[in-house]
Amino acid sequence: MVWVPLRPTRTDRRAPLRAPTHHGTTMSLEWLMGWSWSLDGLRDFIATGIQSFRDCDATALAAVACFLVLFVWYCYHVGREQPRAYATVNALMQSAEANGVQNGYVYCHSPECVRCTHHDGLNQKLYHNLQEYAKRYSWSGMGRIHKGIREQGRYLNSRPSIQKPEVFFLPDLPTTPYFSRDAQKHDVELLERNFQTILCEFETLYKAFSNCSLPQGWKMNSTPSGEWFTFYLVNQGMCVPRNCRRCPRTYRLLGSLRTCIGNNVFGNACISVLSPGTVIAEHYGPTNIRIRCHLGLKTPSNCELVVGGEPQCWAEGRCLLFDDSFLHTAFHEGAPEDGPRVVFMVDLWHPNVAAAERQALDFIFAPGR
């Protein structure tokens, strides 16, 4: 025979919510020891719980609800304000799709773009961005950036003509026209291991030139003589989705590079083609915080890169690293039958820019900021 406890009175139901006495504790233990899993017992248990909830103090319930709302808001706020880690190329590609990038090439139309626009208020704008970053995160490690922005005009005007970045100069970085392969060893070796993959995708793209003078996705650049074409996967920190889809393996490779500048206006990745007889006019890059990497895909003779007055030649399957904030030029003096000079170009962080500085510079020079 199963023993079932009698239905508790209304007073009994509220008893567990009060501070227990010794007598009440003993009775509760006896009641639990004698509990039987009958249908009536389960019903009584549920009814007791519902009544206890009804009898709770309304003020206490309101306080708990407020705390829960505050906790949810805090979690959302902290999550939203986390420092942005290095953006993968996939994230950039999705962002570019959302921004309506069309025709396979990104053009900057923003009058506020620090990469494209030179104006008197640039330093104030950069300092405002730095203050906003430091307010959200920290001033720790921002000494060189702060110094650079504060005295940017003096730095740019007093630089020797051999090195004059057009937009931003970070002080106290080692200065040299060319870098050794060990400067970014991991990324250099990864690119060279994938030489054949990138070359195959370029050759597929280049076949389109037999059908028209400038296939979709390619950009023709101004030169004193000859023709210089570029096919961008990332342009000024913005991914070009249509072009990336046409070079899927090269696009995935970018996401494996550790030091690729992916989400600020100084970051680019493209295939660069010089036809025979082409000369690129001498010019300066926008900043010294990056080093430009050229992986040789097709390198006929009589082609040279000159950086800071020092000439270098490309080699197929090998990377050449240089600082494009130095005055530089390139030319292809080969015969028409030699074919084009082709390199895969990608911008990497200068090895002496610290991780905290990279994060801050990504924030300050974010595309469209």
Short mmCIF file of C-alpha atoms in Angstrom, two decimals:
data_model
loop_
_atom_site.label_atom_id
_atom_site.label_comp_id
_atom_site.label_asym_id
_atom_site.label_seq_id
_atom_site.Cartn_x
_atom_site.Cartn_y
_atom_site.Cartn_z
CA MET A 1 0.00 0.00 0.00
CA VAL A 2 1.29 3.52 -0.90
CA TRP A 3 1.11 6.28 1.65
CA VAL A 4 0.20 9.69 0.20
CA PRO A 5 0.58 12.91 2.25
CA LEU A 6 -2.51 14.96 2.93
CA ARG A 7 -3.03 18.13 0.87
CA PRO A 8 -1.28 20.97 2.69
CA THR A 9 -3.24 24.01 3.75
CA ARG A 10 -2.57 27.48 2.36
CA THR A 11 -0.44 28.30 5.39
CA ASP A 12 1.60 25.12 4.86
CA ARG A 13 2.37 26.08 1.26
CA ARG A 14 3.93 29.35 2.31
CA ALA A 15 5.99 27.81 5.03
CA PRO A 16 9.09 26.95 2.94
CA LEU A 17 9.55 30.64 2.07
CA ARG A 18 9.87 31.70 5.72
CA ALA A 19 13.03 31.40 7.75
CA PRO A 20 12.90 27.75 8.86
CA THR A 21 12.68 26.83 12.51
CA HIS A 22 14.13 23.63 13.94
CA HIS A 23 10.67 22.13 14.24
CA GLY A 24 9.78 23.17 10.66
CA THR A 25 13.00 21.66 9.32
CA THR A 26 12.32 18.34 11.06
CA MET A 27 8.77 18.21 9.69
CA SER A 28 9.98 19.01 6.17
CA LEU A 29 12.52 16.20 6.30
CA GLU A 30 9.94 13.73 7.51
CA TRP A 31 7.54 14.88 4.78
CA LEU A 32 10.22 14.45 2.09
CA MET A 33 11.22 11.02 3.43
CA GLY A 34 7.65 9.91 3.18
CA TRP A 35 7.07 11.31 -0.30
CA SER A 36 5.56 8.93 -2.80
CA TRP A 37 5.64 9.49 -6.56
CA SER A 38 1.93 9.22 -6.92
CA LEU A 39 -0.09 11.43 -9.25
CA ASP A 40 -1.66 13.27 -6.32
CA GLY A 41 1.73 13.93 -4.77
CA LEU A 42 3.12 15.36 -7.99
CA ARG A 43 0.05 17.57 -8.36
CA ASP A 44 0.47 18.87 -4.81
CA PHE A 45 4.13 19.59 -5.45
CA ILE A 46 3.35 21.69 -8.54
CA ALA A 47 0.51 23.51 -6.78
CA THR A 48 2.82 24.35 -3.88
CA GLY A 49 5.44 25.79 -6.25
CA ILE A 50 2.87 27.95 -8.06
CA GLN A 51 1.44 29.27 -4.82
CA SER A 52 4.92 30.06 -3.49
CA PHE A 53 5.65 32.08 -6.60
CA ARG A 54 2.36 33.98 -6.22
CA ASP A 55 3.10 34.76 -2.61
CA CYS A 56 6.56 36.19 -3.37
CA ASP A 57 7.12 39.83 -2.61
CA ALA A 58 6.46 41.96 -5.71
CA THR A 59 9.30 44.36 -4.88
CA ALA A 60 11.82 41.52 -4.79
CA LEU A 61 10.62 40.23 -8.15
CA ALA A 62 10.94 43.72 -9.67
CA ALA A 63 14.48 44.06 -8.33
CA VAL A 64 15.51 40.68 -9.79
CA ALA A 65 14.02 41.67 -13.15
CA CYS A 66 15.96 44.94 -13.14
CA PHE A 67 19.20 43.15 -12.38
CA LEU A 68 18.57 40.73 -15.24
CA VAL A 69 17.92 43.59 -17.68
CA LEU A 70 21.10 45.38 -16.57
CA PHE A 71 23.13 42.18 -16.93
CA VAL A 72 21.87 41.58 -20.47
CA TRP A 73 22.63 45.20 -21.40
CA TYR A 74 26.14 44.94 -19.94
CA CYS A 75 26.88 41.74 -21.88
CA TYR A 76 25.72 43.36 -25.10
CA HIS A 77 27.70 46.55 -24.47
CA VAL A 78 30.94 44.73 -23.61
CA GLY A 79 30.59 42.39 -26.56
CA ARG A 80 29.98 45.27 -28.95
CA GLU A 81 32.92 47.29 -27.65
CA GLN A 82 35.56 44.57 -27.86
CA PRO A 83 38.68 45.69 -29.80
CA ARG A 84 38.48 44.56 -33.38
CA ALA A 85 40.83 41.71 -34.10
CA TYR A 86 42.46 41.31 -37.49
CA ALA A 87 39.64 41.10 -39.97
CA THR A 88 39.69 38.05 -42.18
CA VAL A 89 39.35 38.54 -45.90
CA ASN A 90 36.02 36.69 -45.69
CA ALA A 91 34.68 39.33 -43.29
CA LEU A 92 35.93 42.09 -45.58
CA MET A 93 34.27 40.43 -48.53
CA GLN A 94 30.91 40.29 -46.74
CA SER A 95 31.29 43.95 -45.76
CA ALA A 96 32.04 44.96 -49.31
CA GLU A 97 28.99 43.07 -50.57
CA ALA A 98 26.86 44.94 -48.05
CA ASN A 99 28.29 48.26 -49.22
CA GLY A 100 27.27 47.62 -52.82
CA VAL A 101 30.65 47.15 -54.47
CA GLN A 102 30.05 46.75 -58.19
CA ASN A 103 31.85 46.08 -61.46
CA GLY A 104 34.62 44.10 -59.81
CA TYR A 105 36.58 47.11 -58.54
CA VAL A 106 36.35 49.36 -55.50
CA TYR A 107 36.54 53.09 -56.06
CA CYS A 108 36.75 55.44 -53.11
CA HIS A 109 34.12 58.19 -53.29
CA SER A 110 34.36 59.50 -49.73
CA PRO A 111 35.60 63.10 -49.38
CA GLU A 112 36.70 62.16 -45.85
CA CYS A 113 39.01 59.31 -46.92
CA VAL A 114 42.46 60.00 -45.44
CA ARG A 115 44.08 57.81 -48.10
CA CYS A 116 42.73 59.83 -51.00
CA THR A 117 42.11 63.33 -49.68
CA HIS A 118 44.67 65.81 -48.42
CA HIS A 119 43.29 68.69 -46.40
CA ASP A 120 44.27 70.97 -43.54
CA GLY A 121 42.08 69.16 -41.01
CA LEU A 122 43.67 65.74 -41.53
CA ASN A 123 45.79 65.83 -38.37
CA GLN A 124 42.81 66.91 -36.26
CA LYS A 125 40.76 64.09 -37.73
CA LEU A 126 43.49 61.52 -37.00
CA TYR A 127 43.89 62.82 -33.45
CA HIS A 128 40.14 62.62 -32.90
CA ASN A 129 40.20 59.00 -34.08
CA LEU A 130 43.11 58.22 -31.75
CA GLN A 131 41.29 59.80 -28.79
CA GLU A 132 38.19 57.77 -29.59
CA TYR A 133 40.26 54.58 -29.71
CA ALA A 134 42.04 55.34 -26.42
CA LYS A 135 38.73 56.20 -24.73
CA ARG A 136 37.27 52.84 -25.74
CA TYR A 137 40.36 50.76 -25.05
CA SER A 138 43.64 52.17 -23.73
CA TRP A 139 46.42 54.72 -24.21
CA SER A 140 48.94 51.96 -23.48
CA GLY A 141 51.41 51.53 -26.33
CA MET A 142 50.12 54.59 -28.19
CA GLY A 143 53.23 56.76 -27.65
CA ARG A 144 54.62 56.60 -31.18
CA ILE A 145 51.23 57.02 -32.84
CA HIS A 146 50.42 59.99 -30.60
CA LYS A 147 53.81 61.52 -31.35
CA GLY A 148 53.41 60.89 -35.06
CA ILE A 149 49.95 62.49 -35.29
CA ARG A 150 50.93 65.45 -33.10
CA GLU A 151 53.96 66.30 -35.24
CA GLN A 152 52.83 64.87 -38.58
CA GLY A 153 53.23 68.10 -40.51
CA ARG A 154 56.82 68.55 -39.33
CA TYR A 155 57.70 64.95 -40.13
CA LEU A 156 56.30 65.04 -43.65
CA ASN A 157 57.81 68.43 -44.49
CA SER A 158 61.26 67.69 -43.05
CA ARG A 159 61.70 64.20 -44.52
CA PRO A 160 64.49 63.84 -47.07
CA SER A 161 63.23 63.57 -50.64
CA ILE A 162 64.20 59.91 -50.78
CA GLN A 163 61.36 58.99 -48.36
CA LYS A 164 58.20 61.11 -48.14
CA PRO A 165 55.05 59.14 -47.31
CA GLU A 166 52.07 61.09 -48.62
CA VAL A 167 49.59 60.53 -45.78
CA PHE A 168 51.04 59.20 -42.50
CA PHE A 169 54.55 58.80 -41.10
CA LEU A 170 55.10 56.72 -37.95
CA PRO A 171 58.31 57.91 -36.26
CA ASP A 172 61.13 55.72 -34.94
CA LEU A 173 60.67 52.88 -37.42
CA PRO A 174 63.84 51.45 -39.01
CA THR A 175 64.28 53.00 -42.43
CA THR A 176 65.49 50.96 -45.41
CA PRO A 177 64.33 50.71 -49.05
CA TYR A 178 64.39 46.89 -49.11
CA PHE A 179 63.73 44.26 -46.44
CA SER A 180 65.16 40.78 -46.12
CA ARG A 181 62.89 37.78 -46.59
CA ASP A 182 63.16 37.10 -42.83
CA ALA A 183 61.29 40.33 -42.04
CA GLN A 184 58.00 38.45 -42.54
CA LYS A 185 59.33 34.92 -42.97
CA HIS A 186 56.08 33.00 -42.43
CA ASP A 187 54.09 34.96 -45.01
CA VAL A 188 56.93 35.01 -47.54
CA GLU A 189 57.33 31.24 -47.37
CA LEU A 190 53.57 30.69 -47.57
CA LEU A 191 53.28 32.85 -50.68
CA GLU A 192 56.21 31.13 -52.36
CA ARG A 193 54.81 27.66 -51.63
CA ASN A 194 51.61 28.71 -53.38
CA PHE A 195 53.33 30.26 -56.39
CA GLN A 196 51.84 27.77 -58.87
CA THR A 197 48.33 28.22 -57.47
CA ILE A 198 48.42 32.00 -57.90
CA LEU A 199 50.04 31.72 -61.33
CA CYS A 200 47.35 29.34 -62.59
CA GLU A 201 44.56 31.66 -61.48
CA PHE A 202 46.29 34.62 -63.12
CA GLU A 203 46.66 32.73 -66.43
CA THR A 204 42.94 31.95 -66.40
CA LEU A 205 42.15 35.64 -65.83
CA TYR A 206 44.59 36.83 -68.47
CA LYS A 207 42.94 34.79 -71.21
CA ALA A 208 40.11 37.33 -71.16
CA PHE A 209 42.45 39.95 -72.68
CA SER A 210 42.22 38.11 -76.00
CA ASN A 211 38.53 39.07 -76.22
CA CYS A 212 38.64 42.71 -75.15
CA SER A 213 41.12 45.42 -74.28
CA LEU A 214 40.16 45.72 -70.60
CA PRO A 215 38.17 42.80 -69.15
CA GLN A 216 35.84 43.35 -66.22
CA GLY A 217 37.59 43.60 -62.89
CA TRP A 218 40.86 44.97 -64.28
CA LYS A 219 41.96 48.58 -63.79
CA MET A 220 44.24 50.51 -66.14
CA ASN A 221 46.66 52.84 -64.37
CA SER A 222 48.19 56.04 -65.71
CA THR A 223 51.79 55.67 -66.96
CA PRO A 224 54.17 57.83 -69.04
CA SER A 225 54.46 54.99 -71.52
CA GLY A 226 53.13 51.47 -72.01
CA GLU A 227 50.30 49.79 -70.12
CA TRP A 228 49.95 48.91 -66.45
CA PHE A 229 46.98 46.80 -65.37
CA THR A 230 45.92 45.75 -61.86
CA PHE A 231 43.38 43.20 -60.68
CA TYR A 232 42.50 43.95 -57.05
CA LEU A 233 41.32 41.43 -54.49
CA VAL A 234 41.64 43.99 -51.67
CA ASN A 235 41.76 47.69 -52.47
CA GLN A 236 42.37 50.29 -49.73
CA GLY A 237 41.16 47.88 -47.07
CA MET A 238 38.02 46.88 -48.96
CA CYS A 239 37.57 43.45 -50.48
CA VAL A 240 36.40 43.22 -54.10
CA PRO A 241 33.93 40.31 -53.95
CA ARG A 242 33.55 39.63 -57.67
CA ASN A 243 37.32 39.53 -58.18
CA CYS A 244 37.83 37.30 -55.15
CA ARG A 245 35.31 34.81 -56.52
CA ARG A 246 37.35 34.60 -59.71
CA CYS A 247 40.53 33.80 -57.73
CA PRO A 248 39.14 31.61 -54.92
CA ARG A 249 42.38 29.87 -53.95
CA THR A 250 44.39 33.09 -53.90
CA TYR A 251 41.61 34.73 -51.90
CA ARG A 252 41.70 31.93 -49.31
CA LEU A 253 45.48 32.22 -49.15
CA LEU A 254 45.20 35.86 -48.04
CA GLY A 255 43.29 34.71 -44.97
CA SER A 256 46.25 32.51 -43.97
CA LEU A 257 48.78 35.35 -43.98
CA ARG A 258 49.66 36.51 -40.47
CA THR A 259 50.73 40.07 -41.27
CA CYS A 260 48.53 41.04 -44.22
CA ILE A 261 47.01 44.50 -43.74
CA GLY A 262 43.39 43.63 -44.24
CA ASN A 263 41.13 46.23 -42.70
CA ASN A 264 42.60 49.67 -43.03
CA VAL A 265 43.02 51.98 -46.01
CA PHE A 266 46.72 51.14 -46.39
CA GLY A 267 46.04 47.47 -47.17
CA ASN A 268 45.97 46.14 -50.75
CA ALA A 269 46.31 42.84 -52.58
CA CYS A 270 46.35 42.64 -56.36
CA ILE A 271 47.87 41.15 -59.49
CA SER A 272 50.01 43.77 -61.22
CA VAL A 273 50.82 43.47 -64.94
CA LEU A 274 53.33 45.58 -66.93
CA SER A 275 53.34 45.19 -70.68
CA PRO A 276 56.66 45.54 -72.56
CA GLY A 277 57.71 49.17 -72.96
CA THR A 278 55.99 50.33 -69.76
CA VAL A 279 57.48 52.81 -67.30
CA ILE A 280 55.78 53.66 -63.98
CA ALA A 281 56.44 57.26 -62.96
CA GLU A 282 58.42 57.79 -59.76
CA HIS A 283 56.12 58.18 -56.78
CA TYR A 284 55.80 57.73 -53.02
CA GLY A 285 53.46 55.41 -51.15
CA PRO A 286 51.09 56.75 -48.48
CA THR A 287 52.79 55.46 -45.30
CA ASN A 288 55.82 53.75 -43.79
CA ILE A 289 53.83 51.40 -41.52
CA ARG A 290 53.72 48.72 -44.21
CA ILE A 291 56.11 46.80 -46.42
CA ARG A 292 55.02 45.88 -49.91
CA CYS A 293 55.58 42.30 -51.01
CA HIS A 294 55.90 41.34 -54.70
CA LEU A 295 55.72 37.65 -55.56
CA GLY A 296 57.12 37.20 -59.06
CA LEU A 297 54.72 35.31 -61.36
CA LYS A 298 56.23 36.15 -64.76
CA THR A 299 59.55 37.99 -64.78
CA PRO A 300 61.14 38.40 -68.23
CA SER A 301 64.54 40.01 -68.56
CA ASN A 302 65.02 43.79 -68.73
CA CYS A 303 62.52 44.42 -65.92
CA GLU A 304 63.54 46.32 -62.79
CA LEU A 305 62.19 47.86 -59.61
CA VAL A 306 64.08 50.88 -58.28
CA VAL A 307 63.43 51.92 -54.64
CA GLY A 308 65.35 54.79 -53.06
CA GLY A 309 67.73 54.73 -56.02
CA GLU A 310 68.56 51.03 -55.55
CA PRO A 311 67.60 48.68 -58.42
CA GLN A 312 66.37 45.12 -57.90
CA CYS A 313 65.07 42.46 -60.27
CA TRP A 314 62.11 40.16 -59.68
CA ALA A 315 62.41 36.39 -59.83
CA GLU A 316 59.64 33.91 -60.55
CA GLY A 317 58.38 32.19 -57.41
CA ARG A 318 60.32 34.53 -55.11
CA CYS A 319 59.16 37.43 -52.94
CA LEU A 320 60.69 40.91 -53.01
CA LEU A 321 59.99 43.15 -49.99
CA PHE A 322 60.35 46.93 -50.04
CA ASP A 323 59.15 50.11 -48.33
CA ASP A 324 57.06 51.98 -50.89
CA SER A 325 57.16 55.22 -48.86
CA PHE A 326 60.57 55.62 -50.53
CA LEU A 327 60.64 57.17 -53.98
CA HIS A 328 60.22 54.23 -56.36
CA THR A 329 59.58 53.30 -59.96
CA ALA A 330 59.36 50.18 -62.12
CA PHE A 331 59.82 49.50 -65.80
CA HIS A 332 59.69 46.75 -68.39
CA GLU A 333 62.13 47.33 -71.24
CA GLY A 334 61.77 43.89 -72.80
CA ALA A 335 60.66 43.08 -76.32
CA PRO A 336 56.97 42.43 -77.13
CA GLU A 337 57.66 38.71 -77.52
CA ASP A 338 58.95 38.57 -73.95
CA GLY A 339 55.41 38.99 -72.66
CA PRO A 340 54.28 40.95 -69.58
CA ARG A 341 55.91 41.27 -66.21
CA VAL A 342 53.45 39.95 -63.62
CA VAL A 343 53.65 40.06 -59.81
CA PHE A 344 51.21 39.31 -57.03
CA MET A 345 51.35 42.29 -54.70
CA VAL A 346 50.22 42.30 -51.06
CA ASP A 347 50.80 44.82 -48.26
CA LEU A 348 52.21 43.45 -44.99
CA TRP A 349 52.79 45.17 -41.66
CA HIS A 350 56.20 46.67 -41.05
CA PRO A 351 57.84 44.18 -38.66
CA ASN A 352 58.56 46.90 -36.08
CA VAL A 353 54.94 48.02 -35.70
CA ALA A 354 53.75 46.42 -32.44
CA ALA A 355 50.50 44.48 -32.12
CA ALA A 356 48.83 47.21 -30.02
CA GLU A 357 49.83 49.81 -32.61
CA ARG A 358 48.45 47.68 -35.45
CA GLN A 359 45.11 47.43 -33.68
CA ALA A 360 44.97 51.19 -33.11
CA LEU A 361 46.00 51.99 -36.69
CA ASP A 362 43.30 49.66 -38.01
CA PHE A 363 40.80 51.68 -35.97
CA ILE A 364 42.17 55.11 -36.93
CA PHE A 365 42.46 54.30 -40.64
CA ALA A 366 39.41 52.06 -41.02
CA PRO A 367 37.87 52.34 -44.53
CA GLY A 368 35.33 55.15 -44.63
CA ARG A 369 36.25 56.53 -41.21
#
